[in-house]
Tab-separated table of C-alpha atoms in Angstrom:
chain	number	residue	atom	x	y	z
Q	1	LEU	CA	-173.158	16.696	178.265
Q	2	SER	CA	-176.283	18.143	176.605
Q	3	LEU	CA	-177.993	21.501	177.040
Q	4	GLU	CA	-181.456	22.471	175.939
Q	5	LYS	CA	-181.968	25.352	173.601
Q	6	PRO	CA	-183.829	28.338	175.193
Q	7	THR	CA	-187.264	28.751	173.701
Q	8	THR	CA	-187.602	32.463	174.481
Q	9	SER	CA	-185.232	35.393	174.227
Q	10	PRO	CA	-184.926	38.131	176.789
Q	11	PRO	CA	-186.769	41.313	175.916
Q	12	GLY	CA	-184.798	43.768	173.850
Q	13	CYS	CA	-182.379	41.122	172.499
Q	14	ILE	CA	-182.108	39.866	169.005
Q	15	ALA	CA	-182.566	36.189	168.707
Q	16	MET	CA	-179.535	34.417	167.242
Q	17	ALA	CA	-179.118	30.831	166.316
Q	18	ALA	CA	-176.847	29.094	168.843
Q	19	PRO	CA	-174.180	26.789	167.421
Q	20	PRO	CA	-174.875	23.153	167.855
Q	21	LEU	CA	-172.996	21.638	170.756
Q	22	ARG	CA	-170.910	18.513	170.281
Q	23	THR	CA	-171.865	15.348	171.883
Q	24	THR	CA	-169.892	13.699	174.691
Q	25	GLN	CA	-168.343	11.068	172.425
Q	26	SER	CA	-167.048	13.682	169.973
Q	27	ALA	CA	-165.476	15.702	172.792
Q	28	GLU	CA	-163.819	12.621	174.241
Q	29	LYS	CA	-162.483	11.720	170.786
Q	30	ASP	CA	-161.034	15.216	170.286
Q	31	LEU	CA	-159.557	15.106	173.764
Q	32	SER	CA	-157.919	11.779	173.080
Q	33	GLN	CA	-156.510	13.117	169.805
Q	34	VAL	CA	-155.127	16.157	171.608
Q	35	THR	CA	-153.621	13.860	174.248
Q	36	GLU	CA	-152.041	11.639	171.608
Q	37	SER	CA	-150.668	14.691	169.765
Q	38	SER	CA	-149.252	16.051	172.994
Q	39	SER	CA	-147.708	12.659	173.805
Q	40	ALA	CA	-146.161	12.443	170.311
Q	41	MET	CA	-144.816	15.983	170.688
Q	42	LYS	CA	-143.284	15.121	174.042
Q	43	THR	CA	-141.745	11.991	172.530
Q	44	MET	CA	-140.277	14.019	169.675
Q	45	ILE	CA	-138.924	16.609	172.105
Q	46	ALA	CA	-137.456	13.880	174.318
Q	47	ARG	CA	-135.831	12.216	171.300
Q	48	ALA	CA	-134.463	15.562	170.141
Q	49	GLU	CA	-133.033	16.242	173.602
Q	50	ASP	CA	-131.544	12.759	173.705
Q	51	THR	CA	-130.001	13.223	170.233
Q	52	LYS	CA	-128.653	16.593	171.298
Q	53	LYS	CA	-127.084	15.083	174.427
Q	54	LYS	CA	-125.548	12.228	172.412
Q	55	ALA	CA	-124.180	14.664	169.837
Q	56	ALA	CA	-122.690	16.819	172.617
Q	57	MET	CA	-121.114	13.747	174.228
Q	58	LYS	CA	-119.676	12.602	170.905
Q	59	TRP	CA	-118.357	16.085	170.187
Q	60	GLN	CA	-116.748	16.256	173.611
Q	61	ALA	CA	-115.180	12.816	173.140
Q	62	THR	CA	-113.927	13.783	169.676
Q	63	LYS	CA	-112.553	17.050	171.043
Q	64	VAL	CA	-110.719	15.244	173.854
Q	65	LYS	CA	-109.346	12.687	171.398
Q	66	VAL	CA	-108.174	15.393	169.007
Q	67	MET	CA	-106.507	17.292	171.864
Q	68	GLN	CA	-104.775	14.100	173.007
Q	69	GLN	CA	-103.560	13.389	169.484
Q	70	ALA	CA	-102.327	16.970	169.176
Q	71	LYS	CA	-100.463	16.684	172.480
Q	72	LEU	CA	-98.898	13.397	171.381
Q	73	ALA	CA	-97.906	14.885	168.038
Q	74	ARG	CA	-96.428	17.927	169.774
Q	75	ALA	CA	-94.513	15.753	172.233
Q	76	LYS	CA	-93.242	13.598	169.364
Q	77	SER	CA	-92.184	16.699	167.437
Q	78	VAL	CA	-90.361	18.074	170.471
Q	79	GLU	CA	-88.693	14.710	171.021
Q	80	LEU	CA	-87.601	14.488	167.397
Q	81	SER	CA	-86.415	18.089	167.307
Q	82	SER	CA	-84.358	17.550	170.460
Q	83	ASP	CA	-82.813	14.363	169.092
Q	84	LYS	CA	-79.212	15.047	168.110
Q	85	SER	CA	-79.298	12.527	165.282
Q	86	VAL	CA	-82.327	14.245	163.745
Q	87	GLN	CA	-80.621	17.629	164.079
Q	88	ALA	CA	-77.444	16.328	162.485
Q	89	THR	CA	-79.417	14.674	159.688
Q	90	ALA	CA	-81.480	17.810	159.046
Q	91	ALA	CA	-78.428	20.070	159.035
Q	92	SER	CA	-76.563	17.738	156.676
Q	93	ALA	CA	-79.611	17.464	154.417
Q	94	VAL	CA	-79.963	21.249	154.233
Q	95	CYS	CA	-76.286	21.716	153.404
Q	96	GLY	CA	-76.372	18.905	150.861
Q	97	ALA	CA	-79.552	20.250	149.277
Q	98	THR	CA	-78.002	23.702	148.988
Q	99	VAL	CA	-74.754	22.493	147.453
Q	100	GLY	CA	-76.435	19.893	145.254
Q	101	GLY	CA	-79.129	22.323	144.126
Q	102	ILE	CA	-76.603	24.985	143.133
Q	103	GLY	CA	-74.414	22.460	141.329
Q	104	GLY	CA	-77.341	20.786	139.582
Q	105	ALA	CA	-78.892	24.095	138.562
Q	106	THR	CA	-75.584	25.361	137.154
Q	107	SER	CA	-74.936	22.155	135.235
Q	108	GLY	CA	-78.511	22.040	133.978
Q	109	LEU	CA	-78.309	25.679	132.880
Q	110	PHE	CA	-75.230	25.137	130.715
Q	111	LEU	CA	-76.154	21.682	129.407
Q	112	GLY	CA	-79.758	22.654	128.728
Q	113	GLY	CA	-78.716	25.851	126.978
Q	114	ALA	CA	-76.220	24.005	124.795
Q	115	THR	CA	-78.751	21.289	123.944
Q	116	GLY	CA	-81.468	23.818	123.166
Q	117	ALA	CA	-79.154	25.827	120.947
Q	118	LEU	CA	-78.099	22.646	119.132
Q	119	LEU	CA	-81.709	21.635	118.562
Q	120	GLY	CA	-82.459	25.121	117.253
Q	121	VAL	CA	-79.861	24.866	114.476
Q	122	PRO	CA	-81.879	22.728	111.945
Q	123	PRO	CA	-84.904	25.063	111.815
Q	124	ALA	CA	-82.660	28.155	111.765
Q	125	LEU	CA	-82.988	28.371	107.967
Q	126	PHE	CA	-86.740	28.849	108.293
Q	127	THR	CA	-86.646	31.152	111.347
Q	128	VAL	CA	-83.842	33.439	110.187
Q	129	GLY	CA	-81.655	32.167	113.033
Q	130	LEU	CA	-84.138	33.024	115.800
Q	131	SER	CA	-84.644	29.379	116.735
Q	132	ILE	CA	-81.100	29.128	118.095
Q	133	PRO	CA	-81.368	31.711	120.905
Q	134	VAL	CA	-84.968	30.686	121.615
Q	135	GLY	CA	-83.944	27.029	121.875
Q	136	ALA	CA	-80.981	27.989	124.057
Q	137	ALA	CA	-83.238	29.993	126.390
Q	138	LEU	CA	-85.844	27.225	126.636
Q	139	GLY	CA	-83.193	24.560	127.154
Q	140	ALA	CA	-81.420	26.643	129.779
Q	141	GLY	CA	-84.680	27.216	131.676
Q	142	CYS	CA	-85.648	23.546	131.604
Q	143	GLY	CA	-82.120	22.502	132.522
Q	144	LEU	CA	-82.026	25.004	135.371
Q	145	PHE	CA	-85.302	23.722	136.816
Q	146	MET	CA	-84.665	20.015	136.333
Q	147	GLY	CA	-81.001	20.205	137.334
Q	148	GLY	CA	-81.825	22.204	140.446
Q	149	ALA	CA	-84.563	19.783	141.475
Q	150	ALA	CA	-82.417	16.712	140.845
Q	151	GLY	CA	-79.389	18.233	142.550
Q	152	THR	CA	-81.427	19.308	145.565
Q	153	ALA	CA	-83.014	15.889	145.989
Q	154	THR	CA	-79.755	14.028	145.488
Q	155	GLY	CA	-77.772	16.343	147.739
Q	156	ALA	CA	-80.364	16.262	150.499
Q	157	GLY	CA	-80.627	12.471	150.417
Q	158	ALA	CA	-76.924	11.768	150.227
Q	159	ALA	CA	-75.894	14.405	152.768
Q	160	GLY	CA	-78.709	13.455	155.133
Q	161	ALA	CA	-77.725	9.791	155.020
Q	162	ALA	CA	-74.081	10.694	155.475
Q	163	GLY	CA	-74.886	12.982	158.392
Q	164	TYR	CA	-77.051	10.346	160.071
Q	165	SER	CA	-74.400	7.667	159.586
Q	166	ALA	CA	-71.695	9.980	160.855
Q	167	TYR	CA	-73.690	10.852	163.953
Q	168	THR	CA	-74.734	7.294	164.767
Q	169	LYS	CA	-71.140	6.108	164.320
Q	170	ARG	CA	-69.529	9.145	165.902
Q	171	ALA	CA	-67.883	6.999	168.594
Q	172	GLU	CA	-66.154	4.789	166.018
Q	173	ILE	CA	-65.173	7.816	163.928
Q	174	ALA	CA	-63.794	9.611	166.991
Q	175	SER	CA	-61.855	6.477	167.966
Q	176	PHE	CA	-60.424	6.173	164.452
Q	177	ILE	CA	-59.439	9.853	164.419
Q	178	GLU	CA	-57.807	9.439	167.819
Q	179	GLN	CA	-55.838	6.421	166.578
Q	180	VAL	CA	-54.695	8.324	163.504
Q	181	ARG	CA	-53.712	11.300	165.655
Q	182	ALA	CA	-51.786	9.034	168.052
Q	183	LYS	CA	-49.926	7.436	165.140
Q	184	LEU	CA	-49.112	10.833	163.683
Q	185	VAL	CA	-47.866	12.060	167.054
Q	186	GLU	CA	-45.790	8.907	167.451
Q	187	ALA	CA	-44.333	9.269	163.963
Q	188	PHE	CA	-43.604	12.938	164.620
Q	189	ASP	CA	-41.876	12.083	167.888
Q	190	LYS	CA	-39.813	9.403	166.164
Q	191	GLY	CA	-38.889	11.791	163.380
Q	192	LYS	CA	-37.989	14.460	165.883
Q	193	SER	CA	-35.833	12.017	167.862
Q	194	ALA	CA	-34.136	10.812	164.686
Q	195	ALA	CA	-33.501	14.397	163.586
Q	196	THR	CA	-32.095	15.256	166.995
Q	197	GLU	CA	-29.853	12.201	166.897
Q	198	VAL	CA	-28.665	13.018	163.394
Q	199	LYS	CA	-28.056	16.601	164.429
Q	200	ALA	CA	-26.075	15.439	167.478
Q	201	LYS	CA	-23.993	13.067	165.346
Q	202	ALA	CA	-23.378	15.761	162.760
Q	203	SER	CA	-22.409	18.231	165.463
Q	204	SER	CA	-20.063	15.666	167.000
Q	205	LYS	CA	-18.454	14.964	163.627
Q	206	ILE	CA	-18.124	18.676	162.952
Q	207	ASP	CA	-16.457	19.163	166.336
Q	208	ASP	CA	-14.095	16.241	165.674
Q	209	ALA	CA	-13.268	17.610	162.260
Q	210	LYS	CA	-12.727	21.044	163.742
Q	211	VAL	CA	-10.382	19.644	166.398
Q	212	LYS	CA	-8.491	17.641	163.793
Q	213	ALA	CA	-8.234	20.680	161.538
Q	214	ILE	CA	-6.897	22.761	164.420
Q	215	ASP	CA	-4.393	20.054	165.316
Q	216	THR	CA	-3.303	19.724	161.695
Q	217	PHE	CA	-2.991	23.463	161.367
Q	218	THR	CA	-0.935	23.618	164.589
Q	219	LEU	CA	1.367	20.834	163.421
Q	220	ALA	CA	1.777	22.423	160.023
Q	221	LYS	CA	2.459	25.768	161.591
Q	222	GLY	CA	5.108	24.260	163.900
Q	223	PHE	CA	6.664	22.401	160.996
Q	224	VAL	CA	6.800	25.560	158.882
Q	225	ILE	CA	8.227	27.585	161.750
Q	226	SER	CA	10.858	24.961	162.476
Q	227	HIS	CA	11.827	24.804	158.793
Q	228	ILE	CA	11.974	28.583	158.586
Q	229	ALA	CA	14.186	28.703	161.689
Q	230	ALA	CA	16.443	25.978	160.297
Q	231	ALA	CA	16.690	27.770	156.962
Q	232	LYS	CA	17.445	31.030	158.745
Q	233	GLU	CA	20.233	29.394	160.756
Q	234	THR	CA	21.616	27.798	157.589
Q	235	THR	CA	21.564	31.138	155.818
Q	236	LEU	CA	23.280	32.920	158.720
Q	237	ALA	CA	25.927	30.202	158.886
Q	238	ALA	CA	26.566	30.534	155.169
Q	239	VAL	CA	26.827	34.335	155.455
Q	240	ASN	CA	29.260	34.073	158.356
Q	241	SER	CA	31.341	31.489	156.538
Q	242	ALA	CA	31.521	33.702	153.469
Q	243	GLY	CA	32.534	36.737	155.547
Q	244	GLY	CA	35.330	34.794	157.275
Q	245	LYS	CA	36.839	33.740	153.988
Q	246	ALA	CA	36.796	37.287	152.722
């Protein structure tokens, strides 16, 4: 496209130099550049939208996966917490940790204090005796910490294992306890029967002895009475005989 420059200016207007117009080839080139730039921009926008969609899909998939894992972990936790063996193990471990921790801390306190005081004796000459209580305090603190930690770990492990074993073998333990109880009941019944029999025999012997004693006493009484009567008759006869002679 080409336009001719006007040779004359309208009256009353100031003549100004018109800018040179571009040729057709230059305009087509600029238009093609603008088209290419617009196409590149659209491509970049499309790629950005595609990346955004992919990122959103990945985020959604990750979110779903995380939620599923959380649900599985929650279900597993609920299952474990409702398991009687886990409860028994946890309770035994807590009790064992408490008892073991207290025992270990107490032992560590005394042993550590004694060891620290003993180690503070050699430098006591240079510290005017202050190393002994300082050593005892440091030893007691270290012994308290280390003894408590060791006792807690040992008590929790041992008691937890014992609790788990006791729960898993509760049927055998209950059967053993029932057998022991049955034997004790049987032995008690036998002892009771034997005691009753001995008591009956002793009572029978006592009754026999009582009857014999009564019979012996009756016989002795009759014998004494008969002898007294005979002696009385003899005495009366002697008195009468003496009176007749007089």
